[in-house]
Short mmCIF file of C-alpha atoms in Angstrom, two decimals:
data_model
loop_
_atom_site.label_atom_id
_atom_site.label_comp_id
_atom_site.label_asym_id
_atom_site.label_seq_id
_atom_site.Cartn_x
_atom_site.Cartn_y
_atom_site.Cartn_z
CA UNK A 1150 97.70 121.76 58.57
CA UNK A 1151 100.45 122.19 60.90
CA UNK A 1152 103.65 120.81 60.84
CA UNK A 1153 104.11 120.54 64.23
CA UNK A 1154 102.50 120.13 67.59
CA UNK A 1155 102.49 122.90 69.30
CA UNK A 1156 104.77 126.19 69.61
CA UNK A 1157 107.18 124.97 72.04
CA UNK A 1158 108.74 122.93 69.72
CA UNK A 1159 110.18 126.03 67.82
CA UNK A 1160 110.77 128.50 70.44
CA UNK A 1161 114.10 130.08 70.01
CA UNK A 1162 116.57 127.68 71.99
CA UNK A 1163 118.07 130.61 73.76
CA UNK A 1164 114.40 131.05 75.29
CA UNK A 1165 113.91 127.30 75.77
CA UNK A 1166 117.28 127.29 77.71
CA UNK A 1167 116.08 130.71 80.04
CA UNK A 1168 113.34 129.08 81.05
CA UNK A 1169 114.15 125.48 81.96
CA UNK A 1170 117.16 126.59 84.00
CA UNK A 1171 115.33 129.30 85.42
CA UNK A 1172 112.73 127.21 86.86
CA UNK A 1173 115.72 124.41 88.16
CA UNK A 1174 116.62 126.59 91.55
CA UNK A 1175 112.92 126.46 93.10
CA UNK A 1176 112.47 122.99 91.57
CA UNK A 1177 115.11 121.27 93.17
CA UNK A 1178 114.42 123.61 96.34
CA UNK A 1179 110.94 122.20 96.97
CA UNK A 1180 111.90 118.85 95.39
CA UNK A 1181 114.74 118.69 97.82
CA UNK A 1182 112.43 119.29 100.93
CA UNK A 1183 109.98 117.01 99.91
CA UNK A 1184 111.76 113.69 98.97
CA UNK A 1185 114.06 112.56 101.07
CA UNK A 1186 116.19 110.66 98.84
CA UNK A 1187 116.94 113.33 96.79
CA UNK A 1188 117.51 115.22 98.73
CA UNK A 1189 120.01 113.04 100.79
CA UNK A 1190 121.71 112.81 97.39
CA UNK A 1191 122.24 116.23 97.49
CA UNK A 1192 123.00 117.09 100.38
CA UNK A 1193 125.79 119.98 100.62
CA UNK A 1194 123.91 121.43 97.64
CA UNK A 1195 122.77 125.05 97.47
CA UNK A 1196 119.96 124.47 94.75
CA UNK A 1197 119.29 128.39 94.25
CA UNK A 1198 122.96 128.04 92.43
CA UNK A 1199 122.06 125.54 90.05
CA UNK A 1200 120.86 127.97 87.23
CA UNK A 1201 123.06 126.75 84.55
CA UNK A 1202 124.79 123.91 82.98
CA UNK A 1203 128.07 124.14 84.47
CA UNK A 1204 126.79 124.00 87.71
CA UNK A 1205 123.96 121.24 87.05
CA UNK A 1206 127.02 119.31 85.88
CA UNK A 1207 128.56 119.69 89.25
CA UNK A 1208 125.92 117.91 90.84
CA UNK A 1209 126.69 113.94 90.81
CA UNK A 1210 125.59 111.60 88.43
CA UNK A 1211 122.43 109.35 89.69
CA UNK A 1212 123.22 105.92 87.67
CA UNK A 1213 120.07 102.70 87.44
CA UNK A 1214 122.21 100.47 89.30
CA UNK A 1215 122.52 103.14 92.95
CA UNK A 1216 118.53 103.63 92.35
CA UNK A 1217 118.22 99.92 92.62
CA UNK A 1218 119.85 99.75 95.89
CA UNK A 1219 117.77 102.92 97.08
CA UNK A 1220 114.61 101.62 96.39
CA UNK A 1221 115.42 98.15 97.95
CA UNK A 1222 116.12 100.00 101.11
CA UNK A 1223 113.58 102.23 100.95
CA UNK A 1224 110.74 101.03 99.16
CA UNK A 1225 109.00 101.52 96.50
CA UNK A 1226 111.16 104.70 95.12
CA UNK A 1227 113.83 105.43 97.41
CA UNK A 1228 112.50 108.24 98.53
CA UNK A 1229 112.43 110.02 95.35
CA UNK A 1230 108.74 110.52 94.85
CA UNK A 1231 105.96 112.36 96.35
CA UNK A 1232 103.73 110.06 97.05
CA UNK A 1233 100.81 112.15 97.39
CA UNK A 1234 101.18 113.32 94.21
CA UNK A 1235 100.75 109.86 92.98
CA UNK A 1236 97.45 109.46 94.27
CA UNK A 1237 94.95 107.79 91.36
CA UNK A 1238 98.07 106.91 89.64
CA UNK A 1239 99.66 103.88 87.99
CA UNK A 1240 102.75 101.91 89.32
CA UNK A 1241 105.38 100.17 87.19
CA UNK A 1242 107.64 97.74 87.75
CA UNK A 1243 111.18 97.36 85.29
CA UNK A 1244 113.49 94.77 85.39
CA UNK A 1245 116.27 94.90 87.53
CA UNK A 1246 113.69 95.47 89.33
CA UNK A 1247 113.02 99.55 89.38
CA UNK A 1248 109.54 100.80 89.93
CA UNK A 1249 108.56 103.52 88.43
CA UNK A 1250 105.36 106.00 89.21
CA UNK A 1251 103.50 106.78 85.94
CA UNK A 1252 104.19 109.75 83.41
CA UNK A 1253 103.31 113.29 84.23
CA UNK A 1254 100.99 115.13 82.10
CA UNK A 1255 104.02 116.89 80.07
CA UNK A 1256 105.70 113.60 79.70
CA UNK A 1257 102.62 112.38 78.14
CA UNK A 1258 102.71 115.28 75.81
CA UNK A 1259 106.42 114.40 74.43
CA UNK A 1260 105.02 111.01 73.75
CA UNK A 1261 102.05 112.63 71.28
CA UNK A 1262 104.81 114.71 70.15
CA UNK A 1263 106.37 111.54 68.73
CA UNK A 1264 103.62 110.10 66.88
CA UNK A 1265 102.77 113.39 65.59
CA UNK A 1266 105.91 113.79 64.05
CA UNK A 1267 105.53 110.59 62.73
CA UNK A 1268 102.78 111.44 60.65
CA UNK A 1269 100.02 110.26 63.20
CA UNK A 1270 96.79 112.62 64.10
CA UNK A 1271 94.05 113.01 65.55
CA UNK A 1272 91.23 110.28 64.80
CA UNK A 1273 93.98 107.76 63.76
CA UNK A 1274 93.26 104.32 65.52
CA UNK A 1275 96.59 103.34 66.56
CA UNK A 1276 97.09 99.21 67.43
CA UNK A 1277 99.53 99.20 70.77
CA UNK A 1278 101.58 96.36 70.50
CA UNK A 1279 103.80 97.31 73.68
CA UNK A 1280 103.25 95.28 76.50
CA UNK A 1281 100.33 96.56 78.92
CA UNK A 1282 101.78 93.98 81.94
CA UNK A 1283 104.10 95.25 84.67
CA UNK A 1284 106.03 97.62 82.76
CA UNK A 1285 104.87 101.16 81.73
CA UNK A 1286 105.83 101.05 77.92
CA UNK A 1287 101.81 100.15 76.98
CA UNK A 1288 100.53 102.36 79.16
CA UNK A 1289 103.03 105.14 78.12
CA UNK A 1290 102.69 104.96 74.64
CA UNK A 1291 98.76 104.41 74.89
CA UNK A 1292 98.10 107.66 77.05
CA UNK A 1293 100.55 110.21 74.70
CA UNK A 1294 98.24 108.67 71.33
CA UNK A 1295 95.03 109.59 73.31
CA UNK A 1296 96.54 112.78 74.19
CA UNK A 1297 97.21 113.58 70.15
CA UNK A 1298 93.56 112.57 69.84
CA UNK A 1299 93.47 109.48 68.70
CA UNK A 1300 91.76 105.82 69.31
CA UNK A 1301 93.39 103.15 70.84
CA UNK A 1302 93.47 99.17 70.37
CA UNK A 1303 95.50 98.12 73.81
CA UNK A 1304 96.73 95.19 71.87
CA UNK A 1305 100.00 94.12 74.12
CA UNK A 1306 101.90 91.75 73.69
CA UNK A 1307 101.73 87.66 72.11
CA UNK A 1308 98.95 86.21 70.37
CA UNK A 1309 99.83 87.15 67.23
CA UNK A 1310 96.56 85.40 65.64
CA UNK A 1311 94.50 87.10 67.81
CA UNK A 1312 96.11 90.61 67.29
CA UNK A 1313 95.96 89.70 63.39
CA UNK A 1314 92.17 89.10 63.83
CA UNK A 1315 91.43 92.14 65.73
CA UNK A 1316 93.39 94.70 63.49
CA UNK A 1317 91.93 93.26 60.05
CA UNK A 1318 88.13 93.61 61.90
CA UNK A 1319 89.70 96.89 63.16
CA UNK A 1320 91.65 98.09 60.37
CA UNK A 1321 94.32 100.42 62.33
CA UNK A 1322 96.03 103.04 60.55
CA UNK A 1323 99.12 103.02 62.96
CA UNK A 1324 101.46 100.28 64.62
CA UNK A 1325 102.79 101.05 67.73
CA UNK A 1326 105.41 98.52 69.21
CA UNK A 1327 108.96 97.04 68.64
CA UNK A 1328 109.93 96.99 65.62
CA UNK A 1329 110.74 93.53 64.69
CA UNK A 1330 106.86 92.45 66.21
CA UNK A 1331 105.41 94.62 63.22
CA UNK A 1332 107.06 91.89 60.81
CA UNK A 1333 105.78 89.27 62.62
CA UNK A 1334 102.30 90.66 62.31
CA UNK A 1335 102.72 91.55 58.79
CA UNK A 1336 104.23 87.86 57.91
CA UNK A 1337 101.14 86.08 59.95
CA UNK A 1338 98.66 87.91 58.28
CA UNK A 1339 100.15 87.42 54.72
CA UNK A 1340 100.12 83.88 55.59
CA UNK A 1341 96.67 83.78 56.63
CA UNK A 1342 95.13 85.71 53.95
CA UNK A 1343 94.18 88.88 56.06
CA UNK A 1344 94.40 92.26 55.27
CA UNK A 1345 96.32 94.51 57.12
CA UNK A 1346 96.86 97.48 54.18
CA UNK A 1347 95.50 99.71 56.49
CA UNK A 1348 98.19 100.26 58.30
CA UNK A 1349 100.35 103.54 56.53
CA UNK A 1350 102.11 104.73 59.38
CA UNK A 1351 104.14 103.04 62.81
CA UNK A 1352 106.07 104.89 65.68
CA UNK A 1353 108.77 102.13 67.26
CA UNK A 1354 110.66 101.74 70.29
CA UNK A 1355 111.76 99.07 72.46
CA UNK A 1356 115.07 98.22 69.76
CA UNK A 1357 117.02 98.95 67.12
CA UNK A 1358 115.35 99.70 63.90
CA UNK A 1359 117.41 98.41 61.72
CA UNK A 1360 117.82 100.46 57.89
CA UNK A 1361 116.71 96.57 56.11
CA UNK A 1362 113.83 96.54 58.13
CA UNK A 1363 112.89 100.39 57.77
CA UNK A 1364 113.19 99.52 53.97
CA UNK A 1365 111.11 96.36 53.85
CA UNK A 1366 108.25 98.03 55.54
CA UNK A 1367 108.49 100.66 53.25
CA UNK A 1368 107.64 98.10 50.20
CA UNK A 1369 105.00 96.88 52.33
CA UNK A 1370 103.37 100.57 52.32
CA UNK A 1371 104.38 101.01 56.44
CA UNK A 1372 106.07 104.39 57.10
CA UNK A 1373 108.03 103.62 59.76
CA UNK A 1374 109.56 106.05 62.10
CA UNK A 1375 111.14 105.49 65.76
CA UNK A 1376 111.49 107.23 69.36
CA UNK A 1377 114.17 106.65 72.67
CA UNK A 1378 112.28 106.29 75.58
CA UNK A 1379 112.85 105.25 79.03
CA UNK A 1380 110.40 104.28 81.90
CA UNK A 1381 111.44 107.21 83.57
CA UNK A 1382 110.82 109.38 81.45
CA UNK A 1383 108.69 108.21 78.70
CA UNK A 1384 109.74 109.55 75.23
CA UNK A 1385 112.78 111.33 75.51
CA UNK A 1386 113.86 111.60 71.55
CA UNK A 1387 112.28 111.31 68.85
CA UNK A 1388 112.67 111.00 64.70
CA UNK A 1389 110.96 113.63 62.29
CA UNK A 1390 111.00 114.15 58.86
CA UNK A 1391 111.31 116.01 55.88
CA UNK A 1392 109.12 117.73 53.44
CA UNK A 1393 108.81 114.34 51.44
CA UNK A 1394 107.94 112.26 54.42
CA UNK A 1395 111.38 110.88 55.00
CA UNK A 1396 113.31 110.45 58.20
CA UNK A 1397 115.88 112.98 58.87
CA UNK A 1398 119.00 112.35 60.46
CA UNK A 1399 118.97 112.22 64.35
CA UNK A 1400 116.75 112.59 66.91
CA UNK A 1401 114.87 116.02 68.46
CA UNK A 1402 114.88 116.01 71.98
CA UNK A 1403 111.58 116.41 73.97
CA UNK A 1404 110.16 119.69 75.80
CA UNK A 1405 110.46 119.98 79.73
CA UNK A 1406 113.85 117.78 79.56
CA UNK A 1407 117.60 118.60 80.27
CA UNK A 1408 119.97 116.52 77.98
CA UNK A 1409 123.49 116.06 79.03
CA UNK A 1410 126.24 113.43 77.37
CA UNK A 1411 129.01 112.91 80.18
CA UNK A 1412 132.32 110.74 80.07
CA UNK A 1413 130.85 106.65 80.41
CA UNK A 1414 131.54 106.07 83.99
CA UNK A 1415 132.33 110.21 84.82
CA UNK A 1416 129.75 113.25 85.76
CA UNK A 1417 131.66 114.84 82.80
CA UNK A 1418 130.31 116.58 79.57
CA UNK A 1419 131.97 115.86 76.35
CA UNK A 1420 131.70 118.34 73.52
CA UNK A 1421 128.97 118.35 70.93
CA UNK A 1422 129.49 115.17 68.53
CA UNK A 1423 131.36 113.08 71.04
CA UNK A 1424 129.90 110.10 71.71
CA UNK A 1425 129.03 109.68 75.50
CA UNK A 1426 126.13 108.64 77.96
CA UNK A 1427 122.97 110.37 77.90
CA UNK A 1428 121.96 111.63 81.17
CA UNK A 1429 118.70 113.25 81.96
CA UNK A 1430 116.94 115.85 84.40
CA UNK A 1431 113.58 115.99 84.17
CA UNK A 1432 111.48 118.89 86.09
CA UNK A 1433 108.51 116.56 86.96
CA UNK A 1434 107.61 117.33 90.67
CA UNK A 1435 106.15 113.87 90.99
CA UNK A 1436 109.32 112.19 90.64
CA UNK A 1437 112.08 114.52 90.50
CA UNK A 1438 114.73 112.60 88.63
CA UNK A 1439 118.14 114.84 88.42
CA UNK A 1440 121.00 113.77 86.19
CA UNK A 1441 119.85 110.36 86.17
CA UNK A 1442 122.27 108.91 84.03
CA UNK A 1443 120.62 106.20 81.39
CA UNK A 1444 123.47 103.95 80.44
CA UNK A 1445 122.57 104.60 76.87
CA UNK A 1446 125.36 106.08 74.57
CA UNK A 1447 124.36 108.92 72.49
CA UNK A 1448 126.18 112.47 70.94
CA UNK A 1449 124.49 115.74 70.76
CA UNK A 1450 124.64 116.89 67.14
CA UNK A 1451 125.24 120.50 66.83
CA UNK A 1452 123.17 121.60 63.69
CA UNK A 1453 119.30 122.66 64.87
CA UNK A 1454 117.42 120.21 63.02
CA UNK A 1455 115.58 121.06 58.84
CA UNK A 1456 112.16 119.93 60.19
CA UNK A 1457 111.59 123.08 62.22
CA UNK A 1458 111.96 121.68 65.83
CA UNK A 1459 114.25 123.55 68.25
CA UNK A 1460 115.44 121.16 70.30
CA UNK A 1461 118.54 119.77 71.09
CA UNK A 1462 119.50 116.60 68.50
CA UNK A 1463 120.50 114.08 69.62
CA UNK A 1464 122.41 111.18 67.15
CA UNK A 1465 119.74 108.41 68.76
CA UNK A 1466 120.56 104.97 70.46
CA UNK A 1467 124.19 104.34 69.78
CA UNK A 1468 124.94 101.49 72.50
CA UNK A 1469 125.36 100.84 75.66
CA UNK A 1470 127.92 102.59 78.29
CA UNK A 1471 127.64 99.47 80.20
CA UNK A 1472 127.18 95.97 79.16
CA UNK A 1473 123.39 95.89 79.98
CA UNK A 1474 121.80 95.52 77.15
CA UNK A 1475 118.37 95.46 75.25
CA UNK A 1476 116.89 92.68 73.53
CA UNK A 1477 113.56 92.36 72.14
CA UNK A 1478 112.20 95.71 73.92
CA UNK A 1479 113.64 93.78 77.49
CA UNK A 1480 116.90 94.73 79.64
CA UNK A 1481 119.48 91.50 80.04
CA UNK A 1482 121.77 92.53 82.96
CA UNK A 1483 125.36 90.81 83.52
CA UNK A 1484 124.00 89.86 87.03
CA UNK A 1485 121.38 87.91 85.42
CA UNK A 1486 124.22 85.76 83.21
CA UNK A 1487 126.23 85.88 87.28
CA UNK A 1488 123.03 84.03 88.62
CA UNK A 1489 122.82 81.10 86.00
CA UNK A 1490 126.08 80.31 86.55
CA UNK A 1491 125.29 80.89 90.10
CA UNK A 1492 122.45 78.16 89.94
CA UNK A 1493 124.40 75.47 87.84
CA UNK A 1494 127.77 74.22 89.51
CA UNK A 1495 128.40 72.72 86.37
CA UNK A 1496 128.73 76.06 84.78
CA UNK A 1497 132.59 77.52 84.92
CA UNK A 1498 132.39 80.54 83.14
CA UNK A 1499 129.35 81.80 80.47
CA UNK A 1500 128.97 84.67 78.28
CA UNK A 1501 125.65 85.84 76.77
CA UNK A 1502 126.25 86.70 73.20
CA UNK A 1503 124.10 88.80 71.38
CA UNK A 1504 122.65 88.85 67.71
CA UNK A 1505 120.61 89.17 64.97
CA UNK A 1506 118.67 86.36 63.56
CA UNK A 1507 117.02 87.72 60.18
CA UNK A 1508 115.20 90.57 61.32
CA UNK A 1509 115.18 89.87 65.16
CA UNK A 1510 117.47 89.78 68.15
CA UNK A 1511 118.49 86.42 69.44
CA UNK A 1512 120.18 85.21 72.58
CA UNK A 1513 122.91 82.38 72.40
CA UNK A 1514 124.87 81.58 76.24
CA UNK A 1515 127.91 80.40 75.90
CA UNK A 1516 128.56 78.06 78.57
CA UNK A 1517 132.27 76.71 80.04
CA UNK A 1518 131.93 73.64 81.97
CA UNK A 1519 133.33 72.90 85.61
CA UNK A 1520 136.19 70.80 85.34
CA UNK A 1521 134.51 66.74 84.91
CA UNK A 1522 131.06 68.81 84.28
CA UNK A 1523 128.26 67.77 81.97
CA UNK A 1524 125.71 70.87 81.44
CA UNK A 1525 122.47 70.14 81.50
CA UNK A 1526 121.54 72.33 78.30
CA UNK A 1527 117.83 71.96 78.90
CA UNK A 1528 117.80 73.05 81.95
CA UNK A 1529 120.00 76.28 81.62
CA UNK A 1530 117.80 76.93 78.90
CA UNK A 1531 115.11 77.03 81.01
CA UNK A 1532 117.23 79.15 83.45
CA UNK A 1533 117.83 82.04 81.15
CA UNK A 1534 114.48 81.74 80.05
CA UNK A 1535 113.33 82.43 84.05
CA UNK A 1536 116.27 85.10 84.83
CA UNK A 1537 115.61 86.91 81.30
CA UNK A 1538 112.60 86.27 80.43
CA UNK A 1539 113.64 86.25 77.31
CA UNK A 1540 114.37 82.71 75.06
CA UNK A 1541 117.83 82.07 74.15
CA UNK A 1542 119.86 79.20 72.80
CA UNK A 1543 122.99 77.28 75.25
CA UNK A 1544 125.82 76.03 73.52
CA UNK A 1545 128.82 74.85 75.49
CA UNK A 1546 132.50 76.09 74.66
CA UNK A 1547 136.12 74.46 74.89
CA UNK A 1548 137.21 75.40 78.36
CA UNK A 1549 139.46 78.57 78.38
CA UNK A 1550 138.04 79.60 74.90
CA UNK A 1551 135.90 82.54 76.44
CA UNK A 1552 138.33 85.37 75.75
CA UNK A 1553 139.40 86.91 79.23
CA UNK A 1554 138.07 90.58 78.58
CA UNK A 1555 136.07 91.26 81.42
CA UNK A 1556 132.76 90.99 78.82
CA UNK A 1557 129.80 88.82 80.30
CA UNK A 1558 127.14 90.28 77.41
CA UNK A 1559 128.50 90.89 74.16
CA UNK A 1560 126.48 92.62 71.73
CA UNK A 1561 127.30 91.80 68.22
CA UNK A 1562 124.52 92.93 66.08
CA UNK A 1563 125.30 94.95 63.09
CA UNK A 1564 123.76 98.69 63.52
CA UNK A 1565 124.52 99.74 60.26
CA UNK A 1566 122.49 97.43 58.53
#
């Protein structure tokens, strides 16, 4: 059997690096001509010069929060996809909000190239746990499993009895979702007597899996493995293993991509094992993303990886450049913590604080009140429950107590553990 999915994956890197950057001139040419947003984002730019990384790095750096504002004034994407192309395709919609076409066919493939490395293969029936409603991570992770050849229960997201029903009638042999909603599963059904045993193998995103939780599914006879992916680009990293079935350090980075970690708030590259924001250029000409930068700290490590895969490695998820930050699969922005406060006069200053609650994330805002003020807990509760839509706890502070570091989200959950 083969120990990988196809021969791209260990191409020399020399001849994975000719051929991506020899491709990026006529790419960004037609791309250029084509959508207008890109290619008023780079103007000035002779694209038949961009044939290495030096010069890619030249170009500026695209960052979530300037895509917002183009799509708002030029709806849906800014003017950064052809819209013929997208013809019989899906549309997605991310919070903040950004809308997002759906994957290309090779995107697609980097997501089967994830659950193969995670064990998965062909006639596996894989129980999708990622949510199948507005945002693309269902549909994402459903399509690159079909693609690898297997079955698919669309699951989503909630009713946990139901989705314990269906996969002991079903009997999956992979979980695909975040990882803390595999415990949940796992606990209901132990509570209600069903039998889930036949699930051996899981491929996670949407958080941080934690090494606790990587162990305790272990005991429970769940090989475990995780991926970084994005909306825009679908799976960009992903873990593999060794001979013995255990997860090797690091992340190998998917085909048809261009991986760069810059300076947090810079264009910049650091050197190999710095620790910097990923940004990303992907050569799909449906959506022609260039240097989009992620917001997601990461460092390129320089050893080629023992599984076999050429790609660059990549040390995973290590945090956020900016204080936006993931919780339970979903984005929280610092504007959203801005328009609480915004919609509560009683409200002087908040912070949304960050943490792990046994093996899940947890929200708690930390509320100031207005000088004479008496919050209404309930009802910011229910606030940050609308903004978020995400549940989180409210507990008000001494005035002046919030410390005065510019933070509005502070993550404090423990990575290591």
């Amino acid at each position: 059997m083969s120990l990988h999915f196809d021969a791209l994956e260990t191409r020399a890197p020399e001849e994975r690096e000719i051929e991506l950057f020899s491709r990026l001139p006529g790419f960004l040419r037609t791309a250029m001509l084509r959508m207008s947003g890109l290619g008023n984002w780079l103007e000035g730019v002779d694209p038949e010069k961009v044939m290495s990384r030096e010069a890619l790095a030249a170009l500026p750096v695209l960052r979530k929060s300037e895509l917002m504002r183009l799509q708002s004034e030029d709806p849906p994407f800014g003017g950064y996809a052809d819209m013929a192309a997208l013809s019989g395709q899906r549309v997605f919609m991310s919070p903040g909000p950004i809308f997002e076409p759906e994957l290309s066919q090779e995107q697609t493939l980097n997501v089967a190239r994830a659950f193969f490395a995670a064990g998965i293969r062909p006639g596996d029936l894989v129980h999708n746990a990622f949510s199948y409603h507005m945002t693309p991570g269902g549909f994402m992770l459903d399509a690159g499993a079909r693609a690898l050849g297997c079955a698919v229960f669309a699951a989503g997201t909630g009713n946990t009895d139901m989705q314990v029903e269906a996969a002991a009638m079903l009997k999956p042999t992979v979980y695909a979702g975040t990882p803390d909603f595999l415990k949940i599963i796992l606990d209901k059904a132990l509570e209600a007597g069903r039998d889930l045993s036949s699930l051996r193998r899981a491929l996670v995103s949407g958080g941080a899996l934690f090494p606790s939780l990587r162990a305790e599914y272990a005991t429970r006879g769940v090989n475990v493995l995780q991926c970084y992916a994005t909306a825009e680009f679908g799976v960009i990293a992903y873990e593999t293993t060794n001979d013995a079935g255990e997860p090797l350090p690091g992340m190998v980075v998917g085909e048809e991509l261009i991986v760069e970690i810059v300076r947090p708030g810079t264009g910049d590259p650091v050197a190999h094992g710095e620790v910097g924001e990923l940004v990303i250029t992907c050569l799909n000409p449906a959506y022609p993303l260039v240097r989009l930068g992620t917001g997601d700290l990461s460092a390129v490590l320089s050893e080629p990886s023992p599984c076999g895969r050429t790609g660059t490695r990549i040390a995973g998820w290590m945090g956020r450049a900016d204080q936006r930050t993931k919780v339970k699969g979903m984005f929280v922005d610092p504007k959203h913590v801005s328009q609480i406060v915004a919609l509560h006069a009683e409200i002087a200053r908040a912070r949304l604080v960050v943490v792990r609650r046994g093996d899940q994330d947890a929200m708690r805002l930390e509320v100031e009140p207005a000088a004479g003020a008496n919050p209404d807990l309930d009802a910011i509760a229910a606030s940050l429950r609308e903004i978020t839509k995400l549940g989180g706890g409210v507990e008000i502070v001494a005035p002046g107590s919030l410390p005065n570091d510019g933070k509005v989200i502070s993550d404090e959950r423990d990575y290591a553990h």
